[in-house]
Tab-separated table of C-alpha atoms in Angstrom:
chain	number	residue	atom	x	y	z
L	1	UNK	CA	-9.671	71.770	75.868
L	2	UNK	CA	-8.014	74.628	74.005
L	3	UNK	CA	-9.515	75.567	70.654
L	4	UNK	CA	-6.969	75.719	67.796
L	5	UNK	CA	-8.775	78.498	65.911
L	6	UNK	CA	-8.807	80.670	69.028
L	7	UNK	CA	-5.116	79.977	69.651
L	8	UNK	CA	-4.413	81.157	66.113
L	9	UNK	CA	-6.292	84.387	66.787
L	10	UNK	CA	-4.311	84.971	69.985
L	11	UNK	CA	-0.995	84.319	68.227
L	12	UNK	CA	-1.917	86.782	65.481
L	13	UNK	CA	-2.916	89.406	68.011
L	14	UNK	CA	0.526	89.100	69.582
L	15	UNK	CA	2.109	89.601	66.144
L	16	UNK	CA	-0.221	92.196	64.592
L	17	UNK	CA	-1.118	94.214	67.660
L	18	UNK	CA	-4.759	95.096	66.983
L	19	UNK	CA	-8.066	93.245	66.827
L	20	UNK	CA	-8.888	94.975	63.535
L	21	UNK	CA	-5.622	93.776	61.925
L	22	UNK	CA	-6.240	90.222	63.147
L	23	UNK	CA	-9.758	90.294	61.713
L	24	UNK	CA	-8.521	91.548	58.353
L	25	UNK	CA	-5.877	88.810	58.161
L	26	UNK	CA	-8.390	86.055	58.953
L	27	UNK	CA	-11.420	87.566	57.148
L	28	UNK	CA	-13.310	88.008	60.427
L	29	UNK	CA	-15.104	91.039	61.832
L	30	UNK	CA	-13.497	92.747	64.853
L	31	UNK	CA	-16.499	91.710	66.958
L	32	UNK	CA	-16.001	88.055	65.964
L	33	UNK	CA	-12.318	88.261	66.916
L	34	UNK	CA	-13.191	89.799	70.281
L	35	UNK	CA	-15.795	87.095	70.935
L	36	UNK	CA	-13.293	84.332	70.193
L	37	UNK	CA	-10.700	85.902	72.480
L	38	UNK	CA	-13.277	86.185	75.265
L	39	UNK	CA	-14.116	82.501	74.790
L	40	UNK	CA	-10.420	81.628	74.997
L	41	UNK	CA	-10.140	83.498	78.288
L	42	UNK	CA	-13.101	81.478	79.588
L	43	UNK	CA	-11.483	78.225	78.403
L	44	UNK	CA	-8.180	78.945	80.126
L	45	UNK	CA	-9.549	80.646	83.204
L	46	UNK	CA	-6.783	83.226	82.784
L	47	UNK	CA	-6.822	86.942	82.030
L	48	UNK	CA	-5.183	87.082	78.624
L	49	UNK	CA	-6.030	90.648	77.597
L	50	UNK	CA	-6.058	94.062	79.166
L	51	UNK	CA	-8.063	96.861	77.631
L	52	UNK	CA	-7.000	100.497	77.362
L	53	UNK	CA	-9.806	102.487	75.766
L	54	UNK	CA	-10.637	100.821	72.455
L	55	UNK	CA	-7.358	98.928	72.258
L	56	UNK	CA	-6.308	95.641	73.815
L	57	UNK	CA	-2.922	94.239	74.623
L	58	UNK	CA	-1.764	90.895	75.903
L	59	UNK	CA	-1.099	90.328	79.573
L	60	UNK	CA	2.011	88.329	80.569
L	61	UNK	CA	-0.233	85.242	80.617
L	62	UNK	CA	-1.511	86.139	77.158
L	63	UNK	CA	2.030	86.483	75.778
L	64	UNK	CA	2.988	83.142	77.305
L	65	UNK	CA	-0.006	81.395	75.760
L	66	UNK	CA	0.622	83.074	72.385
L	67	UNK	CA	4.170	81.719	72.396
L	68	UNK	CA	2.915	78.216	73.165
L	69	UNK	CA	0.119	78.615	70.618
L	70	UNK	CA	2.555	78.977	67.734
L	71	UNK	CA	4.324	75.776	68.774
L	72	UNK	CA	1.012	73.917	69.181
L	73	UNK	CA	-0.276	75.036	65.782
L	74	UNK	CA	2.967	74.037	64.061
L	75	UNK	CA	2.864	70.613	65.700
L	76	UNK	CA	-0.749	70.138	64.620
L	77	UNK	CA	0.188	71.000	61.024
L	78	UNK	CA	3.070	68.525	61.159
L	79	UNK	CA	0.819	65.771	62.526
L	80	UNK	CA	-1.793	66.407	59.830
L	81	UNK	CA	0.858	66.235	57.106
L	82	UNK	CA	2.283	62.942	58.409
L	83	UNK	CA	-1.150	61.365	58.815
L	84	UNK	CA	-2.125	62.398	55.303
L	85	UNK	CA	0.967	60.641	53.893
L	86	UNK	CA	1.742	57.648	56.152
L	87	UNK	CA	4.163	56.129	53.617
L	88	UNK	CA	6.717	58.782	54.587
L	89	UNK	CA	7.159	60.033	51.028
L	90	UNK	CA	7.456	63.848	51.066
L	91	UNK	CA	4.145	65.293	49.920
L	92	UNK	CA	1.936	68.310	50.390
L	93	UNK	CA	1.857	72.034	49.753
L	94	UNK	CA	4.761	74.241	50.864
L	95	UNK	CA	4.083	77.982	50.728
L	96	UNK	CA	7.194	79.987	49.795
L	97	UNK	CA	7.435	83.784	49.917
L	98	UNK	CA	10.301	85.549	48.140
L	99	UNK	CA	11.280	88.974	46.835
L	100	UNK	CA	10.919	89.464	43.082
L	101	UNK	CA	14.437	88.665	41.856
L	102	UNK	CA	14.595	85.586	44.106
L	103	UNK	CA	11.287	84.361	42.665
L	104	UNK	CA	12.778	84.409	39.158
L	105	UNK	CA	16.305	83.211	39.969
L	106	UNK	CA	15.639	80.763	42.821
L	107	UNK	CA	12.025	79.825	43.497
L	108	UNK	CA	10.813	79.152	39.956
L	109	UNK	CA	13.828	76.862	39.255
L	110	UNK	CA	13.171	75.235	42.636
L	111	UNK	CA	9.528	74.513	41.763
L	112	UNK	CA	10.500	73.141	38.340
L	113	UNK	CA	13.082	70.831	39.896
L	114	UNK	CA	10.716	69.489	42.532
L	115	UNK	CA	8.017	68.843	39.925
L	116	UNK	CA	10.413	66.201	38.559
L	117	UNK	CA	12.203	64.991	41.699
L	118	UNK	CA	9.271	65.072	44.140
L	119	UNK	CA	6.025	65.401	42.160
L	120	UNK	CA	3.906	65.042	45.328
L	121	UNK	CA	5.428	68.233	46.758
L	122	UNK	CA	3.668	71.352	45.500
L	123	UNK	CA	5.330	74.761	45.832
L	124	UNK	CA	3.011	77.765	46.151
L	125	UNK	CA	4.783	81.071	45.522
L	126	UNK	CA	4.018	84.543	46.856
L	127	UNK	CA	6.096	87.568	45.849
L	128	UNK	CA	6.748	89.494	49.059
L	129	UNK	CA	9.262	92.178	49.941
L	130	UNK	CA	11.726	91.224	52.733
L	131	UNK	CA	9.843	93.570	55.081
L	132	UNK	CA	6.642	91.610	54.416
L	133	UNK	CA	7.861	88.022	54.285
L	134	UNK	CA	9.090	87.887	57.893
L	135	UNK	CA	5.711	88.843	59.370
L	136	UNK	CA	3.951	86.497	56.907
L	137	UNK	CA	6.154	83.677	58.160
L	138	UNK	CA	5.499	84.511	61.810
L	139	UNK	CA	1.739	84.633	61.212
L	140	UNK	CA	1.799	81.203	59.549
L	141	UNK	CA	0.761	82.543	56.136
L	142	UNK	CA	3.858	80.954	54.529
L	143	UNK	CA	6.162	78.066	55.451
L	144	UNK	CA	9.442	79.382	54.010
L	145	UNK	CA	10.535	82.977	53.375
L	146	UNK	CA	13.381	83.780	50.983
L	147	UNK	CA	14.526	87.137	52.280
L	148	UNK	CA	17.560	89.432	52.305
L	149	UNK	CA	19.442	92.030	54.316
L	150	UNK	CA	17.874	95.479	54.488
L	151	UNK	CA	20.013	98.534	53.748
L	152	UNK	CA	18.888	100.426	56.854
L	153	UNK	CA	20.020	97.623	59.175
L	154	UNK	CA	16.481	96.696	60.204
L	155	UNK	CA	15.885	93.152	61.454
L	156	UNK	CA	14.834	90.678	58.808
L	157	UNK	CA	12.179	89.312	61.136
L	158	UNK	CA	11.283	88.868	64.776
L	159	UNK	CA	12.894	86.452	67.241
L	160	UNK	CA	10.486	83.685	66.205
L	161	UNK	CA	12.066	83.501	62.729
L	162	UNK	CA	15.206	81.465	62.045
L	163	UNK	CA	17.095	82.558	58.886
L	164	UNK	CA	19.535	80.138	57.229
L	165	UNK	CA	22.116	81.543	54.780
L	166	UNK	CA	21.574	80.788	51.098
L	167	UNK	CA	24.143	82.917	49.268
L	168	UNK	CA	25.834	86.273	48.882
L	169	UNK	CA	24.322	88.590	46.283
L	170	UNK	CA	26.857	91.235	45.195
L	171	UNK	CA	25.644	94.579	43.862
L	172	UNK	CA	26.707	95.239	40.256
L	173	UNK	CA	26.693	98.206	37.897
L	174	UNK	CA	24.520	97.537	34.842
L	175	UNK	CA	24.917	99.199	31.443
L	176	UNK	CA	23.832	98.475	27.881
L	177	UNK	CA	25.813	95.603	26.365
L	178	UNK	CA	29.092	96.534	24.698
L	179	UNK	CA	31.363	97.166	27.674
L	180	UNK	CA	34.918	96.380	26.625
L	181	UNK	CA	36.028	95.106	30.038
L	182	UNK	CA	32.995	93.343	31.533
L	183	UNK	CA	34.956	91.733	34.383
L	184	UNK	CA	36.840	94.773	35.654
L	185	UNK	CA	35.497	96.417	38.859
L	186	UNK	CA	33.828	99.787	38.360
L	187	UNK	CA	34.755	103.066	40.014
L	188	UNK	CA	31.378	104.788	40.472
L	189	UNK	CA	33.023	108.220	40.585
L	190	UNK	CA	33.526	107.923	36.815
L	191	UNK	CA	29.747	107.794	36.380
L	192	UNK	CA	29.032	111.119	38.091
L	193	UNK	CA	27.593	112.573	34.875
L	194	UNK	CA	25.699	109.465	33.759
L	195	UNK	CA	21.886	109.244	33.681
L	196	UNK	CA	20.615	106.755	36.268
L	197	UNK	CA	17.589	104.499	36.565
L	198	UNK	CA	16.299	103.645	40.035
L	199	UNK	CA	13.247	102.555	41.977
L	200	UNK	CA	10.618	104.851	43.489
L	201	UNK	CA	11.983	107.235	46.176
L	202	UNK	CA	12.497	105.638	49.559
L	203	UNK	CA	12.509	102.063	48.288
L	204	UNK	CA	15.387	99.573	48.357
L	205	UNK	CA	16.942	100.280	44.973
L	206	UNK	CA	16.720	104.065	45.245
L	207	UNK	CA	18.332	103.970	48.666
L	208	UNK	CA	21.084	101.742	47.264
L	209	UNK	CA	21.819	104.055	44.311
L	210	UNK	CA	21.748	107.214	46.434
L	211	UNK	CA	23.994	105.853	49.184
L	212	UNK	CA	26.540	104.295	46.785
L	213	UNK	CA	26.787	107.395	44.592
L	214	UNK	CA	27.058	109.774	47.545
L	215	UNK	CA	29.789	107.579	48.977
L	216	UNK	CA	31.567	107.988	45.611
L	217	UNK	CA	31.243	111.782	45.918
L	218	UNK	CA	28.299	112.753	43.744
L	219	UNK	CA	24.517	112.994	43.626
L	220	UNK	CA	23.021	110.673	40.956
L	221	UNK	CA	20.999	112.261	38.153
L	222	UNK	CA	17.991	109.920	38.088
L	223	UNK	CA	16.141	110.025	34.758
L	224	UNK	CA	13.841	107.011	35.305
L	225	UNK	CA	11.900	105.844	38.377
L	226	UNK	CA	10.875	102.268	37.623
L	227	UNK	CA	9.600	99.921	40.367
L	228	UNK	CA	9.837	96.917	38.015
L	229	UNK	CA	13.242	95.313	37.454
L	230	UNK	CA	12.071	94.303	33.978
L	231	UNK	CA	11.259	97.884	32.982
L	232	UNK	CA	14.488	99.144	34.542
L	233	UNK	CA	16.580	96.597	32.622
L	234	UNK	CA	14.765	97.475	29.401
L	235	UNK	CA	15.590	101.154	29.972
L	236	UNK	CA	19.262	100.331	30.560
L	237	UNK	CA	19.333	97.933	27.586
L	238	UNK	CA	18.141	100.801	25.353
L	239	UNK	CA	21.192	102.837	26.386
L	240	UNK	CA	19.098	105.421	28.230
L	241	UNK	CA	20.575	104.919	31.709
L	242	UNK	CA	22.916	103.001	33.982
L	243	UNK	CA	21.838	101.268	37.188
L	244	UNK	CA	22.918	99.409	40.272
L	245	UNK	CA	21.264	96.061	40.914
L	246	UNK	CA	21.798	93.047	43.141
L	247	UNK	CA	23.254	90.288	40.965
L	248	UNK	CA	20.165	88.085	41.230
L	249	UNK	CA	18.078	90.850	39.662
L	250	UNK	CA	20.082	90.906	36.417
L	251	UNK	CA	17.868	88.912	34.082
L	252	UNK	CA	19.990	87.239	31.345
L	253	UNK	CA	17.226	87.832	28.798
L	254	UNK	CA	18.285	91.493	28.603
L	255	UNK	CA	21.304	92.655	26.580
L	256	UNK	CA	23.139	94.342	29.435
L	257	UNK	CA	26.612	94.135	30.964
L	258	UNK	CA	26.997	93.712	34.728
L	259	UNK	CA	30.253	94.612	36.441
L	260	UNK	CA	31.264	94.447	40.117
L	261	UNK	CA	31.983	97.606	42.099
L	262	UNK	CA	35.481	98.642	43.126
L	263	UNK	CA	34.015	99.445	46.552
L	264	UNK	CA	31.990	96.215	46.842
L	265	UNK	CA	28.505	96.010	48.298
L	266	UNK	CA	26.830	92.705	49.028
L	267	UNK	CA	23.468	91.688	50.440
L	268	UNK	CA	22.950	88.314	52.098
L	269	UNK	CA	20.074	86.100	51.002
L	270	UNK	CA	18.412	83.739	53.482
L	271	UNK	CA	15.809	80.994	53.623
L	272	UNK	CA	13.871	81.531	56.845
L	273	UNK	CA	11.488	79.276	58.752
L	274	UNK	CA	9.645	79.683	62.035
L	275	UNK	CA	11.989	79.083	64.934
L	276	UNK	CA	11.162	75.971	66.938
L	277	UNK	CA	8.688	74.617	64.386
L	278	UNK	CA	9.362	71.026	63.329
L	279	UNK	CA	9.370	71.137	59.495
L	280	UNK	CA	7.272	68.709	57.524
L	281	UNK	CA	9.019	66.280	55.182
L	282	UNK	CA	7.869	68.414	52.254
L	283	UNK	CA	9.313	71.595	53.803
L	284	UNK	CA	12.624	69.817	54.446
L	285	UNK	CA	12.760	68.780	50.778
L	286	UNK	CA	12.034	72.355	49.676
L	287	UNK	CA	14.790	73.800	51.876
L	288	UNK	CA	17.341	71.286	50.626
L	289	UNK	CA	16.469	71.883	46.987
L	290	UNK	CA	16.496	75.656	47.535
L	291	UNK	CA	20.037	75.485	48.890
L	292	UNK	CA	21.145	73.457	45.858
L	293	UNK	CA	19.561	75.928	43.436
L	294	UNK	CA	21.213	78.843	45.254
L	295	UNK	CA	24.644	77.184	44.901
L	296	UNK	CA	24.125	76.626	41.183
L	297	UNK	CA	23.122	80.208	40.343
L	298	UNK	CA	26.053	82.113	38.813
L	299	UNK	CA	27.978	84.183	41.336
L	300	UNK	CA	29.635	83.671	44.721
L	301	UNK	CA	27.890	81.540	47.320
L	302	UNK	CA	27.436	82.629	50.885
L	303	UNK	CA	30.003	81.240	53.332
L	304	UNK	CA	28.833	78.105	54.988
L	305	UNK	CA	26.457	77.089	52.198
L	306	UNK	CA	28.980	74.815	50.510
């Protein structure tokens, strides 16, 4: 009989690529991981790994079993959840990963709503960048990932992740409050001499500011590098800079004006689950409530989300 813990190790090796990375993710030593993989080979009677120097990689049989392992582990989790709550009432812990502005605008309101509507469903929240949440979902560390398009066109996640659209999130120009025409689209070329606030070099927000300003014909003069949206909004609120932010990141607690761009930019926000995994009743409730919260947040909704 196949051992579930060993199947989990194999599935993680397929995702992470190295025995050391698998050990770190499961709090096991590399030697313990290797021993469990050797035992799994003995259980199956198949050659699952091939070794090249100090590294290992999966054989075709190993990749096939890893694919089945993810399905088996998801089905086991579903069975355990249903047995724990035979009355059918949604219950249990649902682990949700989301990027920072989605945590504030979507996931916290989601958790507050479910605490009233479905008190037996508990939402655990992890703040993860879109580049991190896809792998976390594939590895089984989270059940739902709220993620978004990446500016460089990189995939949100691997083929084992199924993203469902939540909403559109238009990029806006943010200034200190007092703009006389807050609804009128902004021509960025008029801000060529303005001081800008952005993220650390190479990160999402810096790439956004640099690409948008260069497209408008100028190089932004960045006077503040702030990896926290809260600090960035405080800097803008003080009149020290202007910024570009996705709409969800504009916290209404700050006295700032947000205006759309004349040359619009929009990122898409998704709620992703593992492809082929049957969701528990609690996960289904979370996804439904998340879609409702996303529709209610100010701003345009993504097509197809109602």
